[in-house]
Amino acid sequence: MKRGRLLNAELSHAISLMGHGDLMIVCDAGFPIPRSAWRIDLALMPDLPDLKTVLSLIADEFVAEKVAYADALPDHNPLLLQTVRALFSDSDHAMIPHATILGEMAERAKLIVRTGAFDPWGNILLYSGVDAPLWFSKPGTVAPPEYARKLAKG
């Protein structure tokens, strides 16, 4: 049996297919998912599963180089923002307009994971990255400057 806490086969498979720079959106129950998107629907009922649970499981399995969320999140759902920052503390963070997430970013996502969350502005963008200490561990490799902070921690 698989090690780790993430048991959903489709989500586990999807994470394994993510390449550097690919976008995964983990969204709330009301997110308008484009028909063309690869959709993994985990929603069962209001707040089941919730965003914190799903993001926590994904954070254990997925290297998020960058995390983005609605620019309204700090003012309108600061507890969710606190959770996201704690779960992805090694990632770069950015805020973008909520309308951009619902339109342009939803169309660009490789994968959209729908939760049962009833969280205002609960749509989190996760950009796939590399495990810098592991990726640049071979003798003679030189990491680009943007990985210096992550390599210093490793």
PDB file of C-alpha atoms in Angstrom:
ATOM      1  CA  MET A   1       0.000   0.000   0.000  1.00  0.00           C
ATOM      2  CA  LYS A   2       1.096   3.573  -0.684  1.00  0.00           C
ATOM      3  CA  ARG A   3       2.867   5.502   2.048  1.00  0.00           C
ATOM      4  CA  GLY A   4       1.616   8.927   2.981  1.00  0.00           C
ATOM      5  CA  ARG A   5      -1.790  10.309   3.788  1.00  0.00           C
ATOM      6  CA  LEU A   6      -3.101  11.060   0.284  1.00  0.00           C
ATOM      7  CA  LEU A   7      -5.236   8.073  -0.717  1.00  0.00           C
ATOM      8  CA  ASN A   8      -7.208   9.541  -3.646  1.00  0.00           C
ATOM      9  CA  ALA A   9      -5.784   7.693  -6.659  1.00  0.00           C
ATOM     10  CA  GLU A  10      -6.682  10.316  -9.252  1.00  0.00           C
ATOM     11  CA  LEU A  11      -5.235  13.209  -7.233  1.00  0.00           C
ATOM     12  CA  SER A  12      -2.071  11.244  -6.463  1.00  0.00           C
ATOM     13  CA  HIS A  13      -1.716  10.426 -10.171  1.00  0.00           C
ATOM     14  CA  ALA A  14      -2.347  14.042 -11.187  1.00  0.00           C
ATOM     15  CA  ILE A  15       0.358  15.327  -8.842  1.00  0.00           C
ATOM     16  CA  SER A  16       2.833  12.865 -10.332  1.00  0.00           C
ATOM     17  CA  LEU A  17       2.115  14.280 -13.812  1.00  0.00           C
ATOM     18  CA  MET A  18       2.728  17.919 -12.862  1.00  0.00           C
ATOM     19  CA  GLY A  19       5.813  19.418 -14.470  1.00  0.00           C
ATOM     20  CA  HIS A  20       7.822  22.511 -13.596  1.00  0.00           C
ATOM     21  CA  GLY A  21       5.593  25.567 -13.988  1.00  0.00           C
ATOM     22  CA  ASP A  22       2.317  23.663 -14.384  1.00  0.00           C
ATOM     23  CA  LEU A  23      -0.661  25.204 -12.591  1.00  0.00           C
ATOM     24  CA  MET A  24      -3.007  23.406 -10.215  1.00  0.00           C
ATOM     25  CA  ILE A  25      -5.971  25.266  -8.734  1.00  0.00           C
ATOM     26  CA  VAL A  26      -7.472  24.005  -5.488  1.00  0.00           C
ATOM     27  CA  CYS A  27     -10.855  25.664  -5.321  1.00  0.00           C
ATOM     28  CA  ASP A  28     -13.945  26.085  -3.219  1.00  0.00           C
ATOM     29  CA  ALA A  29     -17.282  24.438  -3.983  1.00  0.00           C
ATOM     30  CA  GLY A  30     -18.590  27.335  -6.073  1.00  0.00           C
ATOM     31  CA  PHE A  31     -15.674  27.793  -8.476  1.00  0.00           C
ATOM     32  CA  PRO A  32     -16.734  27.990 -12.147  1.00  0.00           C
ATOM     33  CA  ILE A  33     -14.604  25.176 -13.582  1.00  0.00           C
ATOM     34  CA  PRO A  34     -14.234  25.346 -17.371  1.00  0.00           C
ATOM     35  CA  ARG A  35     -15.672  22.346 -19.229  1.00  0.00           C
ATOM     36  CA  SER A  36     -12.303  21.668 -20.830  1.00  0.00           C
ATOM     37  CA  ALA A  37     -10.420  21.451 -17.505  1.00  0.00           C
ATOM     38  CA  TRP A  38      -9.065  18.287 -15.935  1.00  0.00           C
ATOM     39  CA  ARG A  39     -11.326  18.307 -12.912  1.00  0.00           C
ATOM     40  CA  ILE A  40     -10.939  16.246  -9.767  1.00  0.00           C
ATOM     41  CA  ASP A  41     -14.104  16.763  -7.760  1.00  0.00           C
ATOM     42  CA  LEU A  42     -13.676  15.873  -4.087  1.00  0.00           C
ATOM     43  CA  ALA A  43     -16.759  17.797  -2.866  1.00  0.00           C
ATOM     44  CA  LEU A  44     -19.247  15.743  -0.832  1.00  0.00           C
ATOM     45  CA  MET A  45     -21.167  18.367   1.140  1.00  0.00           C
ATOM     46  CA  PRO A  46     -20.555  21.886   2.485  1.00  0.00           C
ATOM     47  CA  ASP A  47     -17.006  22.008   3.874  1.00  0.00           C
ATOM     48  CA  LEU A  48     -16.352  18.319   3.272  1.00  0.00           C
ATOM     49  CA  PRO A  49     -13.573  18.171   2.496  1.00  0.00           C
ATOM     50  CA  ASP A  50     -12.460  21.625   3.529  1.00  0.00           C
ATOM     51  CA  LEU A  51      -9.630  23.591   1.942  1.00  0.00           C
ATOM     52  CA  LYS A  52      -7.245  23.188   4.861  1.00  0.00           C
ATOM     53  CA  THR A  53      -7.465  19.388   4.720  1.00  0.00           C
ATOM     54  CA  VAL A  54      -7.023  19.163   0.950  1.00  0.00           C
ATOM     55  CA  LEU A  55      -4.229  21.750   0.836  1.00  0.00           C
ATOM     56  CA  SER A  56      -2.442  19.998   3.695  1.00  0.00           C
ATOM     57  CA  LEU A  57      -2.498  16.662   1.866  1.00  0.00           C
ATOM     58  CA  ILE A  58      -1.322  18.276  -1.354  1.00  0.00           C
ATOM     59  CA  ALA A  59       1.452  20.177   0.447  1.00  0.00           C
ATOM     60  CA  ASP A  60       2.827  16.843   1.712  1.00  0.00           C
ATOM     61  CA  GLU A  61       3.120  15.489  -1.860  1.00  0.00           C
ATOM     62  CA  PHE A  62       3.628  18.517  -4.107  1.00  0.00           C
ATOM     63  CA  VAL A  63       6.456  21.033  -4.529  1.00  0.00           C
ATOM     64  CA  ALA A  64       4.788  24.410  -4.993  1.00  0.00           C
ATOM     65  CA  GLU A  65       7.327  26.886  -6.271  1.00  0.00           C
ATOM     66  CA  LYS A  66       4.747  29.670  -6.215  1.00  0.00           C
ATOM     67  CA  VAL A  67       1.339  30.095  -4.600  1.00  0.00           C
ATOM     68  CA  ALA A  68      -1.154  32.727  -5.699  1.00  0.00           C
ATOM     69  CA  TYR A  69      -4.569  33.782  -4.427  1.00  0.00           C
ATOM     70  CA  ALA A  70      -7.104  36.581  -4.736  1.00  0.00           C
ATOM     71  CA  ASP A  71      -5.967  40.038  -3.750  1.00  0.00           C
ATOM     72  CA  ALA A  72      -9.133  40.232  -1.612  1.00  0.00           C
ATOM     73  CA  LEU A  73      -8.032  37.314   0.596  1.00  0.00           C
ATOM     74  CA  PRO A  74      -6.069  39.361   3.189  1.00  0.00           C
ATOM     75  CA  ASP A  75      -9.087  41.563   3.928  1.00  0.00           C
ATOM     76  CA  HIS A  76     -11.939  39.115   3.419  1.00  0.00           C
ATOM     77  CA  ASN A  77     -10.592  35.750   4.616  1.00  0.00           C
ATOM     78  CA  PRO A  78      -7.406  36.327   6.637  1.00  0.00           C
ATOM     79  CA  LEU A  79      -7.634  32.941   8.416  1.00  0.00           C
ATOM     80  CA  LEU A  80      -7.486  31.106   5.094  1.00  0.00           C
ATOM     81  CA  LEU A  81      -4.539  33.257   4.047  1.00  0.00           C
ATOM     82  CA  GLN A  82      -2.765  32.385   7.307  1.00  0.00           C
ATOM     83  CA  THR A  83      -3.365  28.678   6.624  1.00  0.00           C
ATOM     84  CA  VAL A  84      -2.058  28.908   3.056  1.00  0.00           C
ATOM     85  CA  ARG A  85       1.063  30.794   4.137  1.00  0.00           C
ATOM     86  CA  ALA A  86       1.778  28.223   6.853  1.00  0.00           C
ATOM     87  CA  LEU A  87       1.285  25.211   4.583  1.00  0.00           C
ATOM     88  CA  PHE A  88       3.397  26.681   1.778  1.00  0.00           C
ATOM     89  CA  SER A  89       5.942  28.672   3.772  1.00  0.00           C
ATOM     90  CA  ASP A  90       8.817  27.811   1.408  1.00  0.00           C
ATOM     91  CA  SER A  91       6.935  28.991  -1.677  1.00  0.00           C
ATOM     92  CA  ASP A  92       6.869  32.407  -3.265  1.00  0.00           C
ATOM     93  CA  HIS A  93       3.470  34.096  -2.772  1.00  0.00           C
ATOM     94  CA  ALA A  94       1.545  36.467  -5.025  1.00  0.00           C
ATOM     95  CA  MET A  95      -1.863  38.115  -5.096  1.00  0.00           C
ATOM     96  CA  ILE A  96      -3.886  38.546  -8.274  1.00  0.00           C
ATOM     97  CA  PRO A  97      -7.373  39.894  -9.021  1.00  0.00           C
ATOM     98  CA  HIS A  98     -10.121  37.396  -8.218  1.00  0.00           C
ATOM     99  CA  ALA A  99     -11.695  37.874 -11.665  1.00  0.00           C
ATOM    100  CA  THR A 100      -8.394  36.798 -13.245  1.00  0.00           C
ATOM    101  CA  ILE A 101      -8.451  33.565 -11.233  1.00  0.00           C
ATOM    102  CA  LEU A 102     -12.039  32.818 -12.290  1.00  0.00           C
ATOM    103  CA  GLY A 103     -11.326  33.437 -15.975  1.00  0.00           C
ATOM    104  CA  GLU A 104      -7.838  33.436 -17.406  1.00  0.00           C
ATOM    105  CA  MET A 105      -6.151  31.308 -14.734  1.00  0.00           C
ATOM    106  CA  ALA A 106      -8.922  28.696 -14.708  1.00  0.00           C
ATOM    107  CA  GLU A 107      -8.445  28.297 -18.467  1.00  0.00           C
ATOM    108  CA  ARG A 108      -4.655  27.913 -18.070  1.00  0.00           C
ATOM    109  CA  ALA A 109      -4.740  25.371 -15.237  1.00  0.00           C
ATOM    110  CA  LYS A 110      -3.541  21.854 -15.982  1.00  0.00           C
ATOM    111  CA  LEU A 111      -5.648  20.594 -13.090  1.00  0.00           C
ATOM    112  CA  ILE A 112      -8.485  21.952 -10.949  1.00  0.00           C
ATOM    113  CA  VAL A 113      -9.274  20.236  -7.644  1.00  0.00           C
ATOM    114  CA  ARG A 114     -12.739  21.099  -6.315  1.00  0.00           C
ATOM    115  CA  THR A 115     -13.255  20.843  -2.573  1.00  0.00           C
ATOM    116  CA  GLY A 116     -16.482  21.139  -0.617  1.00  0.00           C
ATOM    117  CA  ALA A 117     -15.194  24.348   0.951  1.00  0.00           C
ATOM    118  CA  PHE A 118     -17.582  27.190   1.594  1.00  0.00           C
ATOM    119  CA  ASP A 119     -14.692  29.664   1.921  1.00  0.00           C
ATOM    120  CA  PRO A 120     -15.013  33.119   0.367  1.00  0.00           C
ATOM    121  CA  TRP A 121     -12.134  33.674  -2.087  1.00  0.00           C
ATOM    122  CA  GLY A 122     -11.075  30.069  -1.419  1.00  0.00           C
ATOM    123  CA  ASN A 123      -9.312  29.475  -4.724  1.00  0.00           C
ATOM    124  CA  ILE A 124      -5.609  28.759  -4.379  1.00  0.00           C
ATOM    125  CA  LEU A 125      -3.219  28.561  -7.317  1.00  0.00           C
ATOM    126  CA  LEU A 126      -0.262  26.208  -6.940  1.00  0.00           C
ATOM    127  CA  TYR A 127       2.554  26.367  -9.486  1.00  0.00           C
ATOM    128  CA  SER A 128       4.636  23.213  -9.715  1.00  0.00           C
ATOM    129  CA  GLY A 129       8.311  23.535  -8.898  1.00  0.00           C
ATOM    130  CA  VAL A 130      11.349  21.452  -8.136  1.00  0.00           C
ATOM    131  CA  ASP A 131      12.842  20.298  -4.857  1.00  0.00           C
ATOM    132  CA  ALA A 132      15.859  22.607  -5.181  1.00  0.00           C
ATOM    133  CA  PRO A 133      18.178  20.867  -2.661  1.00  0.00           C
ATOM    134  CA  LEU A 134      17.541  17.532  -4.366  1.00  0.00           C
ATOM    135  CA  TRP A 135      17.503  18.857  -7.928  1.00  0.00           C
ATOM    136  CA  PHE A 136      20.828  20.689  -7.608  1.00  0.00           C
ATOM    137  CA  SER A 137      22.633  18.100  -5.457  1.00  0.00           C
ATOM    138  CA  LYS A 138      24.882  16.551  -8.097  1.00  0.00           C
ATOM    139  CA  PRO A 139      28.522  17.637  -7.983  1.00  0.00           C
ATOM    140  CA  GLY A 140      29.292  20.325 -10.530  1.00  0.00           C
ATOM    141  CA  THR A 141      25.747  21.640 -10.898  1.00  0.00           C
ATOM    142  CA  VAL A 142      25.169  25.325 -10.320  1.00  0.00           C
ATOM    143  CA  ALA A 143      21.768  26.473  -9.184  1.00  0.00           C
ATOM    144  CA  PRO A 144      20.294  29.699 -10.558  1.00  0.00           C
ATOM    145  CA  PRO A 145      20.088  32.615  -8.100  1.00  0.00           C
ATOM    146  CA  GLU A 146      16.297  32.268  -7.668  1.00  0.00           C
ATOM    147  CA  TYR A 147      16.924  28.993  -5.790  1.00  0.00           C
ATOM    148  CA  ALA A 148      19.533  30.423  -3.380  1.00  0.00           C
ATOM    149  CA  ARG A 149      17.051  30.896  -0.505  1.00  0.00           C
ATOM    150  CA  LYS A 150      15.743  27.343  -0.812  1.00  0.00           C
ATOM    151  CA  LEU A 151      19.241  25.893  -1.065  1.00  0.00           C
ATOM    152  CA  ALA A 152      20.345  27.790   2.029  1.00  0.00           C
ATOM    153  CA  LYS A 153      17.564  26.090   4.014  1.00  0.00           C
ATOM    154  CA  GLY A 154      18.316  22.642   2.583  1.00  0.00           C
TER     155      GLY A 154
END
